[in-house]
Amino acid sequence: MTAASNFRTVWDRISRLDLVALLLAVTGGLVYLFEARGKVFDYLEFIALLAALYLLYRLLAWGRSRLLWSLRNRLIVAGLFIAVVPVLLLVLLAVRSASILYSQLASYLLYEDVQRRKDMLADIAEHIAAAHSTLPLSVSEAESERILAAQSHSVHDRELPGLEIEFSDDPGLLHKILEAKSPSPRDKVAPGRQSFAGLLQQEKTLSIISIRAMPEPRGVRVVTLRVPLNEEFLASVAPDLGAIQLNLMKRYSGSGHQGVLYTTTDGVQYENTHRIVASNRFLQPAMLWIDTPVNVVSRLDSTYVGPDGVVEPVRPVLAVFNARPSQLSGRMFRSLGELRDTYLIAFVLIVIAFVVIEAAALTTGLVLTRQITKAVDELYRATQYVQAGDLSHRVRIERRDQLGVLGESFNLMTSSISNLIEEQKQRQRLENEISIAREVQDQLFPRTLPKIPGVEIEAICKAARAVSGDYYDFIQLSPTHLAIAIADISGKGISAALLMASLQAALRSQVLVAGSETMNTAELVSRLNKHLVRNTGDDRFATFFIAVYDSATRNLRYTNAGHLPSFLISKDSALHLDKGGMVLGVVEDYCYEEGAVIVPPDSLLVGYSDGLVEPENVYGEEFGIRRLQQAAVHVQGATPQVVAESLMTAAEEWAGTPEQADDMTVIVARLH
C-alpha cells in the first residue's frame, strides 16, 4: 500500500467534527504560545483544551482498533488482563493490607505501653493506700508518706522516669474529674473510696496520673502520682517504634488556625496547640529495600483540666509516629523462637515458586496464543477457496477485524445448508422457548412456605397452557412480618414468563433488605411500576397486589395496583382490600395509596386472579367475586389448603368443564 493510499484511508476516517476540533486545538496552542491575554482568549484556551482531549480520545480509539484488529494481539491483551493484572492487583492489595496491619500493630504497641504505665501508677497508688492504712500509730503521717514515696521511687523510677508522688488533704481535683466523668450529675462517689488513673492534660503539659483518696479517722488524705509525658519519657516508650510526636489539642473556635484540623466522630473539631517530640529517637535503619517505613496517626484520650478548674472529660491527643515493618514483624514473631528462620525461608521459597509458576503460565499463554492465531489464519486462507459457492447462511458480524473477515468467509461457506436445517431450528427454538418458560415459571413460585407464628398460608396455581401468566409469592421479612403478593401478567407464553421473572426479581430486590418490613407498600409498588415502565414495552403491563402482615401487632398494610380486590373474612364481616391505584407498567410517576387494617383474630385472607372469577356456566353467567366470597365464607373454618381447594372446585363446577380459558390462581392465609 502506497503512502498516497494510506493518506486517503486516514483522510476518509476523519470526520468534520475531528477537523473542527483540530482547528480549535491549533488555535488554542497559538494563543498559549504567544501569551495572548483577555477573557476571549482565556475562553478560547479552555475550548482548545476540550478539543485536545477529544482528539486524544479519538487517537486512542483508533490505536485500540488498530492494535486489536489482529487476533494474536487481542489474545495477548486478554492474557495480560487475565494473568498479569489480577496478580498486580493482588500484590497491591497485599501491600495495602500489610500497611494497615502494621499501622494497627504500631498503634497497639504505643497504646499498650502507655496503658501499662497507667496501670502501674494505679497499682502503686493502691499499694501506697494499703500500706498507709497499716502503718503503726507511732510513725507520724509525714514520716510514713516519706517512706512510702521513697520505696516507690526506688522500685519504679527506672520504668517511670520523672515519677512525682504528692500527698495532700485537698481532694478537689479528684472530685472534679470524677464528677465530669460521672454518667449523671446525681451520681456521687463517697469520700475515701475515690480513684482516677489516666492521661491528664493541663495547658501545655501532658501526664500519666493516678489520684487516690485514702480514708483516715480525721478525714481524707489524697495521694497523687504523676509521670510527665515529656521528651525524655517518649524516648523510652514502645522501643519498637521510630520517632514519636504527641500533638496536644484544643477545641477549634472557628477562627484562623495553624496545622490540620481534627474532627471526631461526634463532629467536634480540634486544632493543635503544642507538640511533644521524643528526644534522641530515630527511625531504625531498613533491613531490605522493601522495608519502607509505616507512618501512623493514632488517638489517645486524655482528661483536660483548665486554668479555671473546668474539666473536659475527653480531649484527644494525636500521636504521630513511624515504624519499620521489619521491627514490627520481629515483635509479632518473637514468640516463635527457633522456628522464625524456618518460617521465613518457607515464605521466601513460596514467593519464588509463585513467581516461577506465574512466569511459566505467562509463557505458556503466549505460546498457545501463537498456535491459536496460526490455526485461525490458516482457516482464513482456506475459506478463500470456497467463496464462489452458493452460500446463504450468515454469521452475525460485529466488528470489521480479522475475526469479522473470517466470519464473512464462513458465512459464504456454510450458507448452502441453511435451508436443510431451518425447519429443525424453528421447531427446536419453539421447544426451547417453551422449556425456558417452564423453567422460569418453576423458579418464580416459592418452593417452601415461610413459617410465621400465628399465620398459615397456602396457594394453588393452575396454568391454562404450558406456562402461566399468574404469579404469587410469600416472602418472610422478619420473624413476625410476612409479605404476600399476587400478580397477573399481560400476555401469554414466554413473554409473560420473562416479564414475571423481571417482576419477581424487582420485588425481591426491594424487600429482601434490612428494614424492608417497615417499608411503605405504596412506595414499593411505585418502584415496581417504574421498573416495568422503563424496562418493558408500552403494550406490557401487570396487575399486582401486595400485603405486609405483622403477626405481633396484627396490622395488615397493603396496596392494590389494578388487581381484583382480595378480601379479608372475619367472623362478622368481609372487607375488600381495594386501595392502591392503576396497573403497573403504564404511567411511570403514578402515585399509589397504601391501605391498612387491624386484622381481627382468626381471620381469612383470600387473594385470586381473574381466571378464578371469569368462568362462565352454560347460560353465559360468570362465577363472579360475590360467589367466590360466599364459597370462602362457607368453608372459612377449614385449613388454608382445604379453603384453596374448595374455591378451585367451586369455580370448575360452575364452568361445568375441566378446560380452562385462563390461568387460575388463589392464595389463602389464615391469620390467627
Short mmCIF file of C-alpha atoms in Angstrom, two decimals, residues 273-499:
data_model
loop_
_atom_site.label_atom_id
_atom_site.label_comp_id
_atom_site.label_asym_id
_atom_site.label_seq_id
_atom_site.Cartn_x
_atom_site.Cartn_y
_atom_site.Cartn_z
CA THR A 273 -1.78 23.72 70.42
CA HIS A 274 1.53 22.13 71.40
CA ARG A 275 3.86 19.37 70.23
CA ILE A 276 5.92 17.00 72.35
CA VAL A 277 8.69 15.36 70.32
CA ALA A 278 10.66 12.40 71.66
CA SER A 279 14.33 13.23 72.18
CA ASN A 280 17.14 11.16 70.64
CA ARG A 281 14.68 8.86 68.90
CA PHE A 282 15.02 8.00 65.23
CA LEU A 283 13.61 5.51 62.75
CA GLN A 284 15.56 2.25 62.67
CA PRO A 285 17.62 1.51 59.53
CA ALA A 286 15.92 -0.55 56.82
CA MET A 287 16.76 -4.25 56.53
CA LEU A 288 15.78 -4.55 52.86
CA TRP A 289 14.69 -2.18 50.09
CA ILE A 290 11.08 -3.19 50.68
CA ASP A 291 11.33 -2.27 54.37
CA THR A 292 9.64 1.09 53.83
CA PRO A 293 8.51 2.93 56.97
CA VAL A 294 4.90 2.98 58.11
CA ASN A 295 3.60 6.39 59.14
CA VAL A 296 0.81 6.26 61.72
CA VAL A 297 -1.55 8.77 63.30
CA SER A 298 -3.27 7.40 66.41
CA ARG A 299 -5.50 8.90 69.05
CA LEU A 300 -5.09 8.83 72.81
CA ASP A 301 -7.87 10.13 75.08
CA SER A 302 -6.96 12.45 77.94
CA THR A 303 -8.80 14.41 80.60
CA TYR A 304 -8.28 18.16 80.37
CA VAL A 305 -8.26 20.48 83.39
CA GLY A 306 -8.22 24.16 82.51
CA PRO A 307 -6.70 27.04 84.48
CA ASP A 308 -10.17 27.95 85.70
CA GLY A 309 -10.72 24.43 87.04
CA VAL A 310 -13.16 23.43 84.30
CA VAL A 311 -12.76 19.74 83.46
CA GLU A 312 -13.24 18.31 79.95
CA PRO A 313 -13.73 14.52 80.36
CA VAL A 314 -12.33 13.54 76.97
CA ARG A 315 -9.87 15.54 74.89
CA PRO A 316 -7.99 13.78 72.09
CA VAL A 317 -4.20 13.65 71.91
CA LEU A 318 -2.88 12.77 68.46
CA ALA A 319 0.20 10.56 68.42
CA VAL A 320 2.20 10.78 65.17
CA PHE A 321 4.95 8.21 64.77
CA ASN A 322 6.57 5.82 62.32
CA ALA A 323 7.97 2.33 62.41
CA ARG A 324 9.78 -0.22 60.29
CA PRO A 325 7.75 -3.28 59.20
CA SER A 326 10.81 -5.40 59.98
CA GLN A 327 10.76 -4.25 63.62
CA LEU A 328 7.04 -4.85 63.90
CA SER A 329 7.35 -8.28 62.27
CA GLY A 330 10.10 -9.17 64.70
CA ARG A 331 7.81 -8.13 67.55
CA MET A 332 4.95 -10.28 66.18
CA PHE A 333 7.04 -13.38 65.52
CA ARG A 334 9.36 -13.07 68.50
CA SER A 335 7.45 -15.80 70.31
CA LEU A 336 8.19 -18.32 67.55
CA GLY A 337 11.71 -18.82 68.85
CA GLU A 338 13.93 -21.04 66.73
CA LEU A 339 11.22 -21.56 64.11
CA ARG A 340 11.40 -17.96 62.89
CA ASP A 341 14.11 -18.63 60.32
CA THR A 342 12.30 -21.75 59.12
CA TYR A 343 9.11 -19.83 58.53
CA LEU A 344 10.98 -17.02 56.77
CA ILE A 345 12.78 -19.46 54.44
CA ALA A 346 9.50 -21.22 53.69
CA PHE A 347 7.85 -17.91 52.86
CA VAL A 348 10.70 -16.89 50.53
CA LEU A 349 10.52 -20.27 48.78
CA ILE A 350 6.77 -19.90 48.32
CA VAL A 351 7.25 -16.44 46.78
CA ILE A 352 9.93 -17.77 44.42
CA ALA A 353 7.71 -20.69 43.42
CA PHE A 354 4.82 -18.30 42.83
CA VAL A 355 6.95 -16.08 40.56
CA VAL A 356 8.23 -19.10 38.63
CA ILE A 357 4.73 -20.50 38.17
CA GLU A 358 3.42 -17.11 37.04
CA ALA A 359 6.24 -16.73 34.51
CA ALA A 360 5.64 -20.25 33.22
CA ALA A 361 1.91 -19.58 32.91
CA LEU A 362 2.52 -16.34 31.01
CA THR A 363 4.96 -18.05 28.65
CA THR A 364 2.51 -20.88 28.08
CA GLY A 365 -0.24 -18.40 27.33
CA LEU A 366 1.89 -16.62 24.73
CA VAL A 367 2.80 -19.91 23.06
CA LEU A 368 -0.83 -21.03 22.97
CA THR A 369 -1.84 -17.65 21.59
CA ARG A 370 0.60 -18.03 18.72
CA GLN A 371 -0.69 -21.53 17.98
CA ILE A 372 -4.33 -20.45 18.01
CA THR A 373 -3.75 -17.45 15.77
CA LYS A 374 -1.74 -19.53 13.34
CA ALA A 375 -4.60 -22.06 13.06
CA VAL A 376 -7.15 -19.29 12.60
CA ASP A 377 -5.01 -17.66 9.94
CA GLU A 378 -4.77 -20.93 8.07
CA LEU A 379 -8.53 -21.39 8.28
CA TYR A 380 -8.97 -17.88 6.95
CA ARG A 381 -6.81 -18.60 3.93
CA ALA A 382 -8.64 -21.91 3.35
CA THR A 383 -12.05 -20.22 3.29
CA GLN A 384 -10.97 -18.04 0.38
CA TYR A 385 -11.19 -21.10 -1.89
CA VAL A 386 -14.90 -21.65 -1.21
CA GLN A 387 -16.10 -18.06 -1.56
CA ALA A 388 -17.57 -18.81 -5.01
CA GLY A 389 -20.11 -21.31 -3.52
CA ASP A 390 -23.84 -20.61 -3.31
CA LEU A 391 -24.00 -19.85 0.41
CA SER A 392 -26.97 -18.22 2.14
CA HIS A 393 -26.37 -18.75 5.90
CA ARG A 394 -24.96 -15.67 7.64
CA VAL A 395 -22.98 -15.35 10.86
CA ARG A 396 -23.53 -12.11 12.76
CA ILE A 397 -20.61 -9.77 12.13
CA GLU A 398 -19.95 -7.35 14.96
CA ARG A 399 -16.51 -5.92 14.06
CA ARG A 400 -14.51 -5.31 10.93
CA ASP A 401 -11.39 -7.08 12.22
CA GLN A 402 -9.69 -10.34 11.31
CA LEU A 403 -12.36 -12.37 13.08
CA GLY A 404 -15.03 -10.40 11.23
CA VAL A 405 -13.44 -11.20 7.87
CA LEU A 406 -13.20 -14.84 8.94
CA GLY A 407 -16.89 -14.76 9.83
CA GLU A 408 -17.78 -13.39 6.39
CA SER A 409 -15.83 -16.21 4.73
CA PHE A 410 -17.50 -18.74 7.00
CA ASN A 411 -20.92 -17.33 6.06
CA LEU A 412 -20.19 -17.90 2.34
CA MET A 413 -19.05 -21.47 3.02
CA THR A 414 -21.86 -22.65 5.31
CA SER A 415 -24.97 -20.94 3.94
CA SER A 416 -25.66 -23.80 1.47
CA ILE A 417 -27.03 -25.96 4.27
CA SER A 418 -29.28 -23.31 5.83
CA ASN A 419 -32.42 -24.44 4.00
CA LEU A 420 -31.94 -28.00 5.27
CA ILE A 421 -31.83 -27.10 8.93
CA GLU A 422 -34.08 -24.03 9.06
CA GLU A 423 -37.22 -26.02 9.78
CA GLN A 424 -35.46 -28.02 12.50
CA LYS A 425 -34.15 -24.82 14.05
CA GLN A 426 -37.64 -23.30 14.13
CA ARG A 427 -39.01 -26.37 15.85
CA GLN A 428 -36.11 -26.50 18.27
CA ARG A 429 -36.42 -22.80 19.00
CA LEU A 430 -40.10 -23.20 19.85
CA GLU A 431 -39.37 -26.14 22.13
CA ASN A 432 -36.55 -24.23 23.78
CA GLU A 433 -38.80 -21.24 24.40
CA ILE A 434 -41.44 -23.44 26.00
CA SER A 435 -38.79 -25.21 28.08
CA ILE A 436 -37.24 -21.92 29.17
CA ALA A 437 -40.64 -20.50 30.04
CA ARG A 438 -41.47 -23.60 32.08
CA GLU A 439 -38.14 -23.39 33.94
CA VAL A 440 -38.67 -19.70 34.61
CA GLN A 441 -42.17 -20.43 35.87
CA ASP A 442 -40.92 -23.14 38.24
CA GLN A 443 -38.35 -20.79 39.74
CA LEU A 444 -40.84 -17.97 40.34
CA PHE A 445 -43.18 -19.67 42.77
CA PRO A 446 -41.91 -20.24 46.34
CA ARG A 447 -40.83 -23.84 46.86
CA THR A 448 -41.19 -23.70 50.64
CA LEU A 449 -43.73 -21.64 52.54
CA PRO A 450 -42.47 -19.28 55.28
CA LYS A 451 -43.15 -20.18 58.90
CA ILE A 452 -44.64 -17.22 60.77
CA PRO A 453 -46.16 -17.70 64.25
CA GLY A 454 -49.93 -17.34 64.03
CA VAL A 455 -50.03 -17.50 60.20
CA GLU A 456 -51.00 -20.41 57.93
CA ILE A 457 -50.68 -19.96 54.16
CA GLU A 458 -51.48 -21.96 51.06
CA ALA A 459 -51.59 -21.25 47.32
CA ILE A 460 -52.72 -23.06 44.16
CA CYS A 461 -51.95 -22.05 40.57
CA LYS A 462 -53.36 -23.91 37.55
CA ALA A 463 -51.98 -22.80 34.20
CA ALA A 464 -54.24 -22.76 31.15
CA ARG A 465 -51.23 -23.52 28.91
CA ALA A 466 -47.71 -24.83 29.36
CA VAL A 467 -46.82 -21.74 31.37
CA SER A 468 -48.92 -19.42 33.49
CA GLY A 469 -49.29 -15.67 33.34
CA ASP A 470 -50.18 -15.54 37.04
CA TYR A 471 -47.65 -15.01 39.82
CA TYR A 472 -47.78 -15.28 43.59
CA ASP A 473 -45.15 -15.06 46.29
CA PHE A 474 -44.74 -15.37 50.07
CA ILE A 475 -41.67 -13.57 51.49
CA GLN A 476 -40.69 -13.57 55.16
CA LEU A 477 -39.35 -10.10 56.02
CA SER A 478 -38.71 -10.67 59.74
CA PRO A 479 -39.69 -13.22 62.39
CA THR A 480 -43.14 -11.58 62.60
CA HIS A 481 -43.53 -9.91 59.18
CA LEU A 482 -44.81 -11.68 56.05
CA ALA A 483 -45.21 -10.21 52.56
CA ILE A 484 -47.99 -11.72 50.41
CA ALA A 485 -48.04 -10.88 46.69
CA ILE A 486 -50.18 -11.92 43.73
CA ALA A 487 -50.00 -10.63 40.16
CA ASP A 488 -51.45 -11.23 36.71
CA ILE A 489 -49.13 -10.56 33.76
CA SER A 490 -50.49 -9.40 30.42
CA GLY A 491 -49.92 -11.80 27.54
CA LYS A 492 -49.13 -15.49 27.47
CA GLY A 493 -46.20 -17.80 26.86
CA ILE A 494 -42.53 -16.99 27.27
CA SER A 495 -43.01 -13.22 27.09
CA ALA A 496 -45.29 -13.32 30.12
CA ALA A 497 -42.94 -15.70 31.93
CA LEU A 498 -39.98 -13.38 31.32
CA LEU A 499 -41.93 -10.34 32.47
#
